[in-house]
GROMACS .gro file of C-alpha atoms in nm:
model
  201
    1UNK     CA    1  -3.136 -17.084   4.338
    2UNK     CA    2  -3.428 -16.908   4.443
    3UNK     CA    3  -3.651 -16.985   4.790
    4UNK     CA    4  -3.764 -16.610   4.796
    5UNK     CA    5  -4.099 -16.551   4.962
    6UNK     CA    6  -4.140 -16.851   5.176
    7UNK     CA    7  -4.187 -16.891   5.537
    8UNK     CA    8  -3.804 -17.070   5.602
    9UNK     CA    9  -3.646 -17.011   5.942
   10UNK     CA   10  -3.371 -17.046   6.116
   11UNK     CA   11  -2.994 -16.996   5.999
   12UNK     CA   12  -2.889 -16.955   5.623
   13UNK     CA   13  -2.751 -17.344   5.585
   14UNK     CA   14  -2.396 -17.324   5.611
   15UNK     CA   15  -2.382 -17.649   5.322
   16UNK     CA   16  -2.507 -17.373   5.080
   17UNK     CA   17  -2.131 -17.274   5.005
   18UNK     CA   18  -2.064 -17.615   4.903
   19UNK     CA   19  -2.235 -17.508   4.550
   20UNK     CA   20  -1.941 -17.352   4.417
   21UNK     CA   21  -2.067 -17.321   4.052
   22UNK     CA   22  -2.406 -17.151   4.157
   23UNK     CA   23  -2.416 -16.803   4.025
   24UNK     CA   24  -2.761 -16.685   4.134
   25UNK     CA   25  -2.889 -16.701   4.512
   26UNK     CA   26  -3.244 -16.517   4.676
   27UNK     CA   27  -3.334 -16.619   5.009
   28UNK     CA   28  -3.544 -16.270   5.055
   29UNK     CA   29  -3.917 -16.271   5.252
   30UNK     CA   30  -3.852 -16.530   5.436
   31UNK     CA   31  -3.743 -16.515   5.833
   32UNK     CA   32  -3.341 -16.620   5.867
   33UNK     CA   33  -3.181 -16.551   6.128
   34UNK     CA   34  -2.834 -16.541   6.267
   35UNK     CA   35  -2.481 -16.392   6.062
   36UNK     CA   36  -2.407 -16.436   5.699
   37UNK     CA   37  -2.211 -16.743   5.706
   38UNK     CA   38  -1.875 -16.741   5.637
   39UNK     CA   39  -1.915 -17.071   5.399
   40UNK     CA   40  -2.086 -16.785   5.120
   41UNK     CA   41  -1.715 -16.661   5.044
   42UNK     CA   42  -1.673 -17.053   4.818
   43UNK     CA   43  -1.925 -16.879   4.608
   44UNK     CA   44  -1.710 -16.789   4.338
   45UNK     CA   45  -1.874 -16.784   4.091
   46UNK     CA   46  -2.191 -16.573   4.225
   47UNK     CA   47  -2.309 -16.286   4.024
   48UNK     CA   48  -2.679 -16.235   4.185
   49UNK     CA   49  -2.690 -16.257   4.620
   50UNK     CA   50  -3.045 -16.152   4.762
   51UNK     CA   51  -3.031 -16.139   5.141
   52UNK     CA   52  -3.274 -15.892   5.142
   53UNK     CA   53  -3.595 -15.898   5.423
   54UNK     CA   54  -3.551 -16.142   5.686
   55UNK     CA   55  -3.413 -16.095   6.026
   56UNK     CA   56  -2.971 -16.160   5.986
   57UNK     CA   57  -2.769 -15.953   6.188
   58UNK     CA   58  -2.393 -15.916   6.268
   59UNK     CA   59  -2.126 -15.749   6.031
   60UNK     CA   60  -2.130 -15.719   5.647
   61UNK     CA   61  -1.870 -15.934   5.576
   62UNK     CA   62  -1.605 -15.795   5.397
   63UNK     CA   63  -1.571 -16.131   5.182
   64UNK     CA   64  -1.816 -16.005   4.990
   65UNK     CA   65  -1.542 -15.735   4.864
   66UNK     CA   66  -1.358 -16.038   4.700
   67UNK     CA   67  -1.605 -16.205   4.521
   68UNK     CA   68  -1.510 -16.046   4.176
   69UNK     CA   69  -1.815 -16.180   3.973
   70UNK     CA   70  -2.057 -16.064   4.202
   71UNK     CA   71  -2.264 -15.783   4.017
   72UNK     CA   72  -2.579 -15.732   4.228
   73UNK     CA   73  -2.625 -15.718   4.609
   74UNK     CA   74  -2.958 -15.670   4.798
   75UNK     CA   75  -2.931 -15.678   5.218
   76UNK     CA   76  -3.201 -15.394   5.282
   77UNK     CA   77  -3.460 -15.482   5.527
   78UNK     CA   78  -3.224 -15.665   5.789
   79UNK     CA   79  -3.033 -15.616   6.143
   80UNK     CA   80  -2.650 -15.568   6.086
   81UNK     CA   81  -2.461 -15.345   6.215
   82UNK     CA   82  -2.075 -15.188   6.191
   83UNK     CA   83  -1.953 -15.033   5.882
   84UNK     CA   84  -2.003 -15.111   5.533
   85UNK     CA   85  -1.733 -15.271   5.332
   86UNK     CA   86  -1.632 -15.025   5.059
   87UNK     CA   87  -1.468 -15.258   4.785
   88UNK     CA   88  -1.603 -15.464   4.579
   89UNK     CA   89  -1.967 -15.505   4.474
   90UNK     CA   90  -2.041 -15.195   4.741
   91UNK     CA   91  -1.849 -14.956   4.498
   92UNK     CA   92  -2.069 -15.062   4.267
   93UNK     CA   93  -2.381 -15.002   4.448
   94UNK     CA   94  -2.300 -14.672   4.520
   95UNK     CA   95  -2.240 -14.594   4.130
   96UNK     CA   96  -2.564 -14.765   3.983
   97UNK     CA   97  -2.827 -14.532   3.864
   98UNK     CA   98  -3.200 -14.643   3.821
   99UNK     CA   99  -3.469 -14.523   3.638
  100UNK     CA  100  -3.827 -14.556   3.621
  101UNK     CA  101  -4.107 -14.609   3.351
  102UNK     CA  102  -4.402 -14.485   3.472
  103UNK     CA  103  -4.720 -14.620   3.343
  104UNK     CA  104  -5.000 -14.381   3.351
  105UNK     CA  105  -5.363 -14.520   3.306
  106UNK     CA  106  -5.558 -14.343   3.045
  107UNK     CA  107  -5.615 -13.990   3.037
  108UNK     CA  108  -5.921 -13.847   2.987
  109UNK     CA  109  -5.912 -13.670   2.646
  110UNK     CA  110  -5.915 -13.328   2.786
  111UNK     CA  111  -5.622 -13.425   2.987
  112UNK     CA  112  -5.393 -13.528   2.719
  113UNK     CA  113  -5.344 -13.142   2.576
  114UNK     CA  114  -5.149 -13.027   2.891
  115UNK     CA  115  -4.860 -13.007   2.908
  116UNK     CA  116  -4.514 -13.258   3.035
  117UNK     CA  117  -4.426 -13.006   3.250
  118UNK     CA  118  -4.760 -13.005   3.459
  119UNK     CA  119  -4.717 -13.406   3.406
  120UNK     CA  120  -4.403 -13.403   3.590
  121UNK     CA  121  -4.547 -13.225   3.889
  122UNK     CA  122  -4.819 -13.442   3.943
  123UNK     CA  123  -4.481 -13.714   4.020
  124UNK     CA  124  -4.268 -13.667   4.317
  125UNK     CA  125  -3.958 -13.800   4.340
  126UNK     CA  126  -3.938 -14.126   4.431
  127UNK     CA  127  -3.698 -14.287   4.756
  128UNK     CA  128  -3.458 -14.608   4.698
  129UNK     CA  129  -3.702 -14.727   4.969
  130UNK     CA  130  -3.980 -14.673   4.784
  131UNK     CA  131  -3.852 -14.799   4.488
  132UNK     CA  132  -3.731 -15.110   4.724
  133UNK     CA  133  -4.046 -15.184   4.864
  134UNK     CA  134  -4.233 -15.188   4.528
  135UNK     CA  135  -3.979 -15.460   4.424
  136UNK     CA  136  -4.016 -15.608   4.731
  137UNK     CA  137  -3.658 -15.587   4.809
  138UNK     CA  138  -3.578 -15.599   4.429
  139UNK     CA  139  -3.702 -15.983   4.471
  140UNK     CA  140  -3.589 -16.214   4.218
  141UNK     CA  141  -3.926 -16.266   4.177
  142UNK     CA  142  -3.991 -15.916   4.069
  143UNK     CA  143  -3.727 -15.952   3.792
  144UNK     CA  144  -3.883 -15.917   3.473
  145UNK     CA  145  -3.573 -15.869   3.229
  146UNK     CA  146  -3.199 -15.878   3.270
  147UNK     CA  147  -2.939 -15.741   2.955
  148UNK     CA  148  -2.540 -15.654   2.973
  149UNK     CA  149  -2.567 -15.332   3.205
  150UNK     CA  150  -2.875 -15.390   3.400
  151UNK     CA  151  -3.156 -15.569   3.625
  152UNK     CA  152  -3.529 -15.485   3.482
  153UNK     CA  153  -3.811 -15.503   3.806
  154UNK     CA  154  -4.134 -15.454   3.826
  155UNK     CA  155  -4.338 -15.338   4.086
  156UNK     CA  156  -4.621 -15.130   4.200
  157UNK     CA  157  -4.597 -14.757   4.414
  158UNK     CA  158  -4.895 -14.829   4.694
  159UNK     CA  159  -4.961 -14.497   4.728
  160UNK     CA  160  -5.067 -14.412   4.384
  161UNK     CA  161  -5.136 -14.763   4.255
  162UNK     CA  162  -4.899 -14.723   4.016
  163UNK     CA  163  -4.733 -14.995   3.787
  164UNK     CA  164  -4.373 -14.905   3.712
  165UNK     CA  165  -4.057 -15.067   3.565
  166UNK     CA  166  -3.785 -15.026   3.781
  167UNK     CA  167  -3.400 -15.069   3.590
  168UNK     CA  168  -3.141 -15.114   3.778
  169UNK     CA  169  -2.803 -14.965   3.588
  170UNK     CA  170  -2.466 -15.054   3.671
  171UNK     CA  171  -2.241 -14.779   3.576
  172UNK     CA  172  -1.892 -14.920   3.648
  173UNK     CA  173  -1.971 -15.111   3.347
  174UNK     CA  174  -1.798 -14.951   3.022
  175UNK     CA  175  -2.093 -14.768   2.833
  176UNK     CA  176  -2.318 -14.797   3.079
  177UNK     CA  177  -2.362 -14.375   3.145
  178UNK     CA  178  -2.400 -14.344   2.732
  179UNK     CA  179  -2.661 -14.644   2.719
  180UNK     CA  180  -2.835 -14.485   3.016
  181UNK     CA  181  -2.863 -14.097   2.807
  182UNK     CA  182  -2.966 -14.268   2.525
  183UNK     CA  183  -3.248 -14.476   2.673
  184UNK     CA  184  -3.336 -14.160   2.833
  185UNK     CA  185  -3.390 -14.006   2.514
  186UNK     CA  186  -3.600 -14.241   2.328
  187UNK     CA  187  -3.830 -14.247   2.614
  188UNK     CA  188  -3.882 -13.874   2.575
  189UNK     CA  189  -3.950 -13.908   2.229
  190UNK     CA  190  -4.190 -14.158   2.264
  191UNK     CA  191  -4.519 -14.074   2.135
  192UNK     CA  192  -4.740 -14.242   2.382
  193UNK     CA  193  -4.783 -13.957   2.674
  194UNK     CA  194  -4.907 -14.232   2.886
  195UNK     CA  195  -4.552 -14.352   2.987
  196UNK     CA  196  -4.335 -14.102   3.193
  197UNK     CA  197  -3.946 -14.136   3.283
  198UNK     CA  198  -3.793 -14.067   3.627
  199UNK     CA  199  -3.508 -14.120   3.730
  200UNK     CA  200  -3.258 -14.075   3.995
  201UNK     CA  201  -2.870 -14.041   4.034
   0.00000   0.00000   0.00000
């Protein structure tokens, strides 16, 4: 279920854990209010929960820990307070690695003989909250590709009005860390200067 980007108010219904089977929800950009409700814990079968930019507040609740199919969890961009659950999904998010594909415009052809390494200084390194608000949240909506170990978002860096491919990596998964080097390493072999990787641990 996605309602991302609208202009809904008001509490997150508490009816929505009545949809036991539903495994994706994104209620981002909108302007909800009020605590997590307790009815989300029904969701068993959730593996996607975007909370991301509105206005809740209260506790994380530490339901969340429990819900064993849950694989991505976006709450930046909100009110609540108290300590972060550390089970769960939130192990996960503190193990994921992303990466970057940065698409250059075309270079000039006297530009294209210098060299990566004065590439690579002309890129700083880039924040999660960067990265975050590029995605807007990492927004459903922003999702352009999805495989075994990994969320694929686009987005744009409004500083440099830059178009970049944001992957999302999670490296609990078995394989993940040797699919990550690898992926790497194509994309430095790749022929076409005009795409640069960066990434971040």
């Amino acid at each position: 279920m996605d309602i991302s980007g609208n202009r809904f108010s008001g509490e997150i219904p508490f009816s929505v854990g009545s949809c036991t089977s539903l495994e994706n929800l994104s209620v981002n950009g909108n302007s909800f209010i009020g605590n997590i409700p307790p009815s989300l814990s029904s969701l068993k079968s959730i593996k996607m929960l975007d909370l991301s930019s509105n206005n809740l507040s209260g506790q994380i609740p530490e339901y969340l820990e429990n819900l064993s199919f849950l694989g991505f969890l976006n709450l930046p961009y909100n009110h609540f307070e108290g300590e972060v659950p550390t089970k769960g999904v939130f192990i996960l998010l503190l193990s994921s690695v992303c990466f970057i594909i940065v698409i250059k415009r075309r270079r000039k052809p006297a530009q294209e003989s210098s060299s990566m390494s004065n590439l690579e200084g002309q890129f700083p390194m880039i924040s999660y909250a960067e990265l975050s608000k590029a995605t807007n949240g990492f927004s459903s909506s922003k999702m352009i590709g999805q495989g075994n170990l990994g969320l694929v978002y686009k987005g744009m860096l409004n500083e440099d009005l830059m178009l970049v491919a944001v992957k999302v990596i999670n490296l609990h998964q078995k394989g993940a860390s040797k699919s990550f080097m690898a992926e790497c390493e194509a994309l430095r072999n790749v022929c076409n200067r005009d795409v640069l990787l960066k990434h971040r641990f």
